[in-house]
XYZ file of C-alpha atoms in Angstrom:
362
model
C 50.931 12.297 50.759
C 50.901 15.052 48.136
C 52.997 12.514 46.258
C 48.927 9.889 46.544
C 47.257 12.922 45.311
C 49.674 14.761 42.751
C 49.057 10.449 40.733
C 44.817 10.354 41.476
C 45.277 13.731 40.173
C 47.273 12.594 37.470
C 44.358 9.795 36.868
C 41.988 11.888 36.705
C 43.555 14.179 33.785
C 44.283 11.006 32.218
C 40.646 8.804 31.817
C 39.483 12.397 31.550
C 41.238 12.437 28.073
C 40.681 9.372 27.010
C 36.322 9.552 27.282
C 37.246 13.039 25.064
C 39.087 10.828 22.509
C 36.314 7.866 23.409
C 33.510 10.901 22.966
C 35.935 12.634 19.682
C 36.272 9.253 18.773
C 32.041 8.085 18.017
C 30.678 11.634 16.865
C 33.860 11.137 13.871
C 31.945 7.266 14.147
C 28.816 8.170 13.690
C 28.923 11.504 10.898
C 31.533 9.096 8.706
C 28.778 6.046 9.310
C 25.757 8.571 8.661
C 27.929 9.810 4.928
C 28.242 6.324 4.521
C 25.430 5.450 2.702
C 22.932 6.723 0.147
C 19.378 6.490 -0.519
C 17.269 5.149 -3.688
C 13.503 5.400 -4.336
C 12.609 2.080 -6.259
C 8.824 0.651 -7.039
C 9.738 -1.500 -4.580
C 8.621 -6.039 -4.475
C 10.900 -8.303 -7.355
C 11.587 -5.061 -8.770
C 13.746 -3.976 -5.895
C 15.358 -7.385 -4.673
C 16.669 -7.474 -8.544
C 18.243 -4.179 -8.423
C 19.717 -5.271 -4.548
C 21.424 -7.853 -6.143
C 22.530 -7.705 -9.633
C 23.401 -2.823 -8.316
C 22.693 -2.143 -4.923
C 24.951 -5.086 -2.727
C 28.230 -5.103 -5.271
C 28.236 -1.366 -5.077
C 27.973 -1.498 -0.991
C 30.857 -4.635 -1.607
C 32.824 -2.282 -3.665
C 32.812 1.087 -1.456
C 31.545 -0.226 1.591
C 28.303 2.691 1.139
C 25.675 1.672 1.761
C 22.885 1.595 -0.209
C 19.151 2.115 1.923
C 15.730 1.559 -0.411
C 12.365 3.268 -0.793
C 9.285 2.043 -2.272
C 6.777 4.713 -3.772
C 5.147 4.315 -7.018
C 6.045 6.345 -9.857
C 2.934 9.288 -9.888
C 3.590 9.393 -5.519
C 6.948 9.185 -5.989
C 7.919 12.332 -7.947
C 5.295 14.277 -5.580
C 7.644 13.099 -2.701
C 10.411 14.968 -4.519
C 8.743 18.164 -5.607
C 7.982 18.528 -2.221
C 11.405 17.886 -0.747
C 12.955 19.800 -2.932
C 10.658 22.958 -2.311
C 11.564 22.763 1.068
C 14.590 22.099 1.070
C 14.643 19.135 3.164
C 15.789 16.662 0.888
C 16.212 13.176 2.590
C 16.284 11.157 -0.618
C 19.450 11.619 -3.182
C 18.229 8.784 -6.434
C 15.406 7.802 -7.897
C 14.120 6.428 -11.544
C 12.415 8.300 -13.303
C 10.233 7.990 -16.984
C 12.755 7.813 -20.126
C 9.945 10.446 -21.248
C 9.200 12.515 -17.640
C 12.715 12.795 -17.432
C 12.781 14.496 -21.542
C 10.290 17.244 -19.704
C 10.085 21.703 -18.550
C 8.903 19.591 -14.493
C 12.182 16.835 -14.283
C 14.689 19.614 -14.629
C 13.462 21.914 -11.954
C 13.390 18.313 -9.777
C 17.428 17.557 -10.352
C 20.970 17.985 -11.469
C 22.209 18.342 -14.588
C 24.468 16.068 -14.952
C 26.196 17.134 -18.623
C 28.853 17.719 -16.708
C 29.477 13.431 -15.111
C 28.377 12.375 -18.473
C 32.236 14.352 -20.162
C 33.177 10.776 -18.509
C 30.988 8.822 -21.351
C 31.277 10.895 -23.899
C 34.120 8.640 -25.639
C 32.575 5.148 -24.393
C 32.084 3.692 -28.036
C 30.227 0.060 -26.204
C 27.960 2.523 -24.207
C 24.143 2.630 -26.207
C 23.303 5.871 -27.903
C 21.645 8.305 -25.265
C 22.623 6.584 -21.680
C 23.997 9.064 -20.245
C 22.752 13.259 -20.500
C 21.829 16.609 -19.155
C 18.420 14.343 -17.050
C 20.426 11.499 -15.066
C 21.647 7.914 -16.108
C 20.019 5.373 -18.689
C 18.382 2.446 -16.615
C 17.260 0.768 -19.585
C 14.692 -0.137 -21.926
C 12.050 -2.505 -21.305
C 8.290 -3.101 -22.676
C 4.635 -2.373 -21.316
C 2.463 -4.977 -23.246
C -0.086 -7.086 -22.819
C -0.524 -10.414 -20.428
C -2.473 -12.420 -20.500
C -3.426 -15.836 -17.560
C -3.527 -19.031 -19.959
C -4.759 -20.913 -18.062
C -7.860 -18.505 -18.612
C -7.286 -19.502 -22.558
C -5.888 -22.915 -23.603
C -4.950 -23.363 -26.870
C -5.422 -19.329 -27.113
C -3.056 -16.283 -27.680
C -4.414 -12.160 -26.610
C -1.989 -10.213 -29.563
C -4.004 -7.019 -29.791
C -4.587 -4.426 -27.901
C -8.570 -5.729 -30.400
C -8.149 -8.225 -28.775
C -8.153 -7.026 -24.975
C -11.033 -5.057 -26.228
C -12.818 -7.872 -26.672
C -14.305 -9.513 -24.601
C -15.985 -11.541 -25.728
C -13.996 -14.181 -26.986
C -11.704 -13.961 -24.470
C -14.324 -13.792 -21.419
C -12.931 -12.529 -17.851
C -11.908 -9.774 -16.027
C -9.294 -6.724 -17.236
C -6.861 -4.822 -15.475
C -4.853 -1.347 -16.226
C -2.780 1.266 -14.318
C -4.249 3.754 -12.723
C -1.705 6.610 -12.261
C -0.166 10.492 -13.415
C 1.256 8.278 -16.755
C -2.102 7.241 -18.406
C -1.053 7.403 -21.915
C -0.335 4.406 -22.833
C -4.239 3.149 -21.598
C -5.029 6.274 -24.267
C -2.907 4.398 -27.119
C -3.869 1.431 -26.436
C -8.025 2.352 -26.528
C -7.050 3.861 -29.756
C -5.867 1.067 -30.981
C -8.227 -0.763 -30.497
C -10.927 0.959 -32.197
C -8.714 0.685 -35.585
C -5.617 3.562 -34.962
C -3.075 2.799 -37.232
C -0.032 2.111 -34.882
C 1.888 5.462 -36.784
C -0.515 7.326 -37.218
C -1.598 6.961 -32.768
C 0.402 11.684 -31.635
C -0.867 13.093 -31.379
C -3.524 10.921 -29.624
C -7.488 11.867 -29.949
C -8.646 11.142 -26.262
C -12.114 11.816 -26.517
C -12.276 8.735 -28.882
C -10.028 6.594 -26.911
C -12.288 7.918 -23.188
C -14.916 6.728 -25.697
C -13.598 3.449 -26.612
C -12.279 2.643 -22.259
C -16.381 3.544 -21.818
C -16.928 0.504 -23.615
C -14.422 -2.016 -21.848
C -14.608 0.311 -18.376
C -18.178 -2.124 -16.477
C -13.984 -4.924 -17.231
C -11.405 -3.812 -15.103
C -10.930 -5.529 -11.753
C -8.568 -3.537 -10.924
C -6.412 -0.431 -11.781
C -3.295 -0.829 -10.703
C -0.885 2.382 -9.072
C 2.624 0.186 -8.990
C 4.239 -2.648 -10.648
C 4.321 -4.754 -7.432
C 0.873 -4.794 -7.570
C -0.492 -5.582 -10.696
C 1.510 -8.405 -9.915
C 0.211 -9.337 -6.842
C -3.084 -9.073 -8.633
C -2.582 -11.370 -11.722
C -1.154 -13.837 -8.484
C -4.275 -13.874 -6.632
C -6.899 -14.483 -9.929
C -8.203 -10.639 -10.198
C -7.929 -10.801 -13.532
C -7.136 -12.887 -16.024
C -5.832 -10.231 -18.960
C -4.460 -6.893 -18.296
C -1.642 -4.290 -19.106
C 1.670 -4.992 -17.450
C 5.379 -3.360 -17.901
C 7.182 -6.260 -19.496
C 9.270 -6.708 -16.347
C 6.757 -7.538 -14.029
C 4.823 -10.456 -16.319
C 8.375 -11.738 -16.178
C 9.164 -11.825 -12.703
C 5.916 -13.887 -12.425
C 6.683 -16.526 -15.647
C 10.264 -16.531 -14.603
C 8.163 -17.957 -10.523
C 5.941 -20.278 -12.639
C 2.219 -17.765 -12.901
C 0.403 -19.432 -15.885
C 1.831 -15.927 -17.864
C 2.083 -15.073 -21.821
C 2.643 -11.485 -22.798
C 2.558 -10.380 -26.907
C 5.084 -7.532 -28.676
C 2.597 -6.601 -31.119
C 1.605 -3.317 -30.309
C 3.734 -3.175 -26.656
C 5.102 0.691 -26.051
C 8.711 1.318 -25.512
C 9.586 2.625 -22.364
C 12.657 3.575 -20.332
C 13.925 4.728 -16.792
C 16.790 6.664 -16.510
C 18.002 7.908 -13.376
C 17.191 10.844 -11.499
C 19.746 12.942 -9.489
C 17.563 14.944 -6.409
C 19.211 18.424 -6.452
C 19.730 19.542 -3.084
C 20.878 14.688 -2.814
C 22.454 14.235 1.106
C 24.904 12.676 -0.403
C 25.087 13.951 -3.992
C 29.228 12.217 -3.920
C 27.977 8.601 -3.397
C 25.387 8.835 -5.407
C 27.604 9.775 -8.393
C 29.793 7.358 -6.532
C 27.138 5.059 -7.432
C 25.732 5.778 -10.915
C 29.449 4.886 -12.622
C 29.556 1.438 -10.718
C 26.102 1.238 -12.300
C 27.463 2.265 -15.873
C 30.452 0.504 -14.780
C 28.831 -2.721 -14.608
C 28.472 -4.448 -17.191
C 28.069 -8.354 -15.892
C 25.574 -6.553 -13.383
C 24.058 -5.404 -16.540
C 23.253 -8.789 -18.668
C 22.598 -10.140 -15.727
C 19.804 -8.298 -14.488
C 18.492 -7.088 -18.382
C 17.901 -11.490 -18.273
C 16.298 -11.955 -15.152
C 14.014 -8.998 -16.288
C 13.391 -9.179 -20.677
C 15.311 -5.584 -20.484
C 18.093 -3.710 -23.153
C 21.088 -2.971 -20.968
C 23.339 -0.234 -21.683
C 26.395 -1.429 -22.183
C 26.926 -3.345 -26.122
C 28.908 -5.606 -24.642
C 26.081 -6.370 -21.996
C 23.909 -7.701 -24.777
C 26.682 -9.978 -26.081
C 26.426 -11.500 -21.959
C 23.488 -12.848 -22.729
C 21.800 -16.084 -23.145
C 20.803 -15.674 -27.010
C 17.538 -15.887 -26.436
C 17.644 -13.348 -23.756
C 18.939 -11.261 -26.613
C 15.991 -11.865 -29.208
C 13.825 -10.786 -27.000
C 14.727 -7.011 -25.892
C 13.260 -4.501 -27.238
C 15.790 -2.965 -29.088
C 16.736 -5.655 -31.488
C 15.583 -5.267 -35.145
C 12.734 -7.587 -34.504
C 11.119 -6.805 -31.790
C 11.552 -3.610 -32.018
C 9.451 -3.598 -35.444
C 6.703 -4.442 -33.495
C 6.224 -1.240 -30.911
C 5.157 1.882 -30.031
C 7.842 4.427 -29.943
C 5.870 7.329 -27.792
C 5.341 10.765 -28.846
C 7.882 11.714 -25.702
C 7.422 16.213 -26.729
C 3.863 15.880 -27.125
C 3.205 13.573 -24.042
C 5.311 16.244 -22.040
C 3.811 19.201 -23.798
C -0.054 17.074 -23.311
C 1.054 16.528 -19.743
C -1.546 18.425 -17.144
C -4.204 18.658 -20.158
C -4.444 14.675 -19.902
C -4.349 13.596 -16.248
C -7.367 16.271 -15.532
C -8.630 14.516 -18.503
C -8.538 11.092 -17.371
C -8.395 11.909 -13.590
C -12.346 13.717 -14.428
C -12.999 10.459 -17.085
C -12.151 7.605 -13.940
C -14.058 9.115 -10.379
C -17.126 9.075 -13.893
C -19.321 5.980 -12.211
């Protein structure tokens, strides 16, 4: 009898021990699983699909770290990052900041200083200048440009912003961006009004808004995200628009009747920013390193998006045709408008107030 009781007691102790081990394992497994992820904000759509194909999925395959994405427009991203940092409840790790905005004081208050991380690449001669700096890691250069529907204008091509404003020669609904970064629209208006390309900055805002008054009745779509601009073209909401070249390229690859002009296009770039208090900071740094080192991914992504990769060796892996069209080649650069980032950042608040006042007027 005593032996049976002892055996039962021993079995119960073993059972309890096994349960304790299982609970401990599950708790540990969950914490590890929670740590092995990374949250990145993008503008969604086809742009995010390309990032996942060439960077996110290869990174997960190599490290086991899952890349989760959230989609938000540029203005919404900054608003949410500001709220997260202010509250101390940061849910994202990385996002793509505009190259101009990354040079602002606001950017410094929201994101980590990556100077120490960038020391890894100080002597890397394969990287384009300023790939890695305190503000983040350069994702690449692209353009914002004039696009048009070739079926709407058979045998005719629009080349300049003056053509964009010429609704008699090139009739049809237009599209322009409307978010927290209006300098490109204002600059296009000034170029259409005859301001020389090298005399744009400082922007004459009042003159630009007067020129925009002429075109406002023809604007059928004020887009707030790159995905909205591409969908608007597919839906026929506009036949002439201002669009990011990466999105226009996606439409052309789909077989859409689209073409564009690089004359007077605006040089833009994006930079990976690491948010202060990021919940998966170490995983974010691993991703940034993987991004910089992934020259094959850069080459393939840049060829698809018509962008400039951050490695010269990646440029060499692109097709000759693609290399001729990337923004930083001498032939293309000569046509582009290089923005005055210092002036834009110093005047961004005033520009946005004046823009919002104008856009709300009937």
